[in-house]
Amino acid sequence: MFRLFTTFAVLSHLVSARSRRFGVSQLVVANRLSTVDPTLIRGGEQEFEIRAQPSRSNMFSTSASAVDPTSIRGGEQEFEIRAQPAPGSPFHYAFPVHNLGLAKHFYGTVMGCEEGRSSEKWQDYSLHGHQIVVHWVGDDYRNIDYFNPVDGDEVPVPHFGIALSVEQFHELAERLKKHGIEFIIAPHLRFVGDAGEQWTMFFKDPSGNNLEFKAMAKPQNLFAKYNVADNSIGAD
């Protein structure tokens, strides 16, 4: 009973911290929570487990990659720092594209990602402090889609993206609309009332690669484990 009470107290503390930036005390609590044994939690009629903690790089901060360009000289090489890596362990993902010019416009202009290193055949970008790299593999490349039902939607796979805050999610959705980006799955709320309730949207880059951006209603539930009560065969 004491353990269950303690778990609820910790979760309540984390939820109350969502509207402000994490301080040292919140970081200590979050780190401790990520190391405890899985604990069964009852929310209304739904039981679920918190088995892992989400990264703090985006859900609890809106400025992970915000930095003024700074010119730095290292030995004989001059370079600029245009974005900061996400706290903790930044994710790295490299994927193919058919046209670097179109990729540059999409990820740099439309998405607003800062460009880092580049060559004649690849470019890397900061996606909220995480490193994505586009590689030119030939003019004929187009992504091949597969589909899987998730909460009533036919979700394209493979796909990648970031779990944002709700505010960041809607800001990005408006940005995409202003640039005329067509949604595969329009921004909407899914898993309503469940531990995994979240905003989601899907769209493509010019090479047909699928992107999904989401925002958890309760960020601490990103890895909540429970049975999805619909006809889907997986929970995205």
PDB file of C-alpha atoms in Angstrom, residues 11 80 90 97-98 115 117 122 124 141 155 176 193 203 209:
ATOM      1  CA  LEU A  11       3.334  10.893 -10.706  1.00  0.00           C
ATOM      2  CA  GLU A  80      29.469  27.556 -36.542  1.00  0.00           C
ATOM      3  CA  PRO A  90      20.503  12.515 -28.860  1.00  0.00           C
ATOM      4  CA  VAL A  97      16.171  10.829 -50.426  1.00  0.00           C
ATOM      5  CA  HIS A  98      15.999  11.279 -54.187  1.00  0.00           C
ATOM      6  CA  GLU A 115      21.457  22.388 -41.123  1.00  0.00           C
ATOM      7  CA  ARG A 117      27.422  19.291 -41.858  1.00  0.00           C
ATOM      8  CA  TRP A 122      24.283  14.086 -47.775  1.00  0.00           C
ATOM      9  CA  ASP A 124      22.511  16.558 -41.572  1.00  0.00           C
ATOM     10  CA  TYR A 141      14.180   6.528 -55.005  1.00  0.00           C
ATOM     11  CA  VAL A 155      -0.847   4.257 -40.318  1.00  0.00           C
ATOM     12  CA  LEU A 176       2.918  22.822 -42.098  1.00  0.00           C
ATOM     13  CA  GLY A 193      -9.625   8.531 -22.464  1.00  0.00           C
ATOM     14  CA  PHE A 203       2.828  13.612 -43.584  1.00  0.00           C
ATOM     15  CA  ASN A 209       9.439   9.260 -46.362  1.00  0.00           C
TER      16      ASN A 209
END
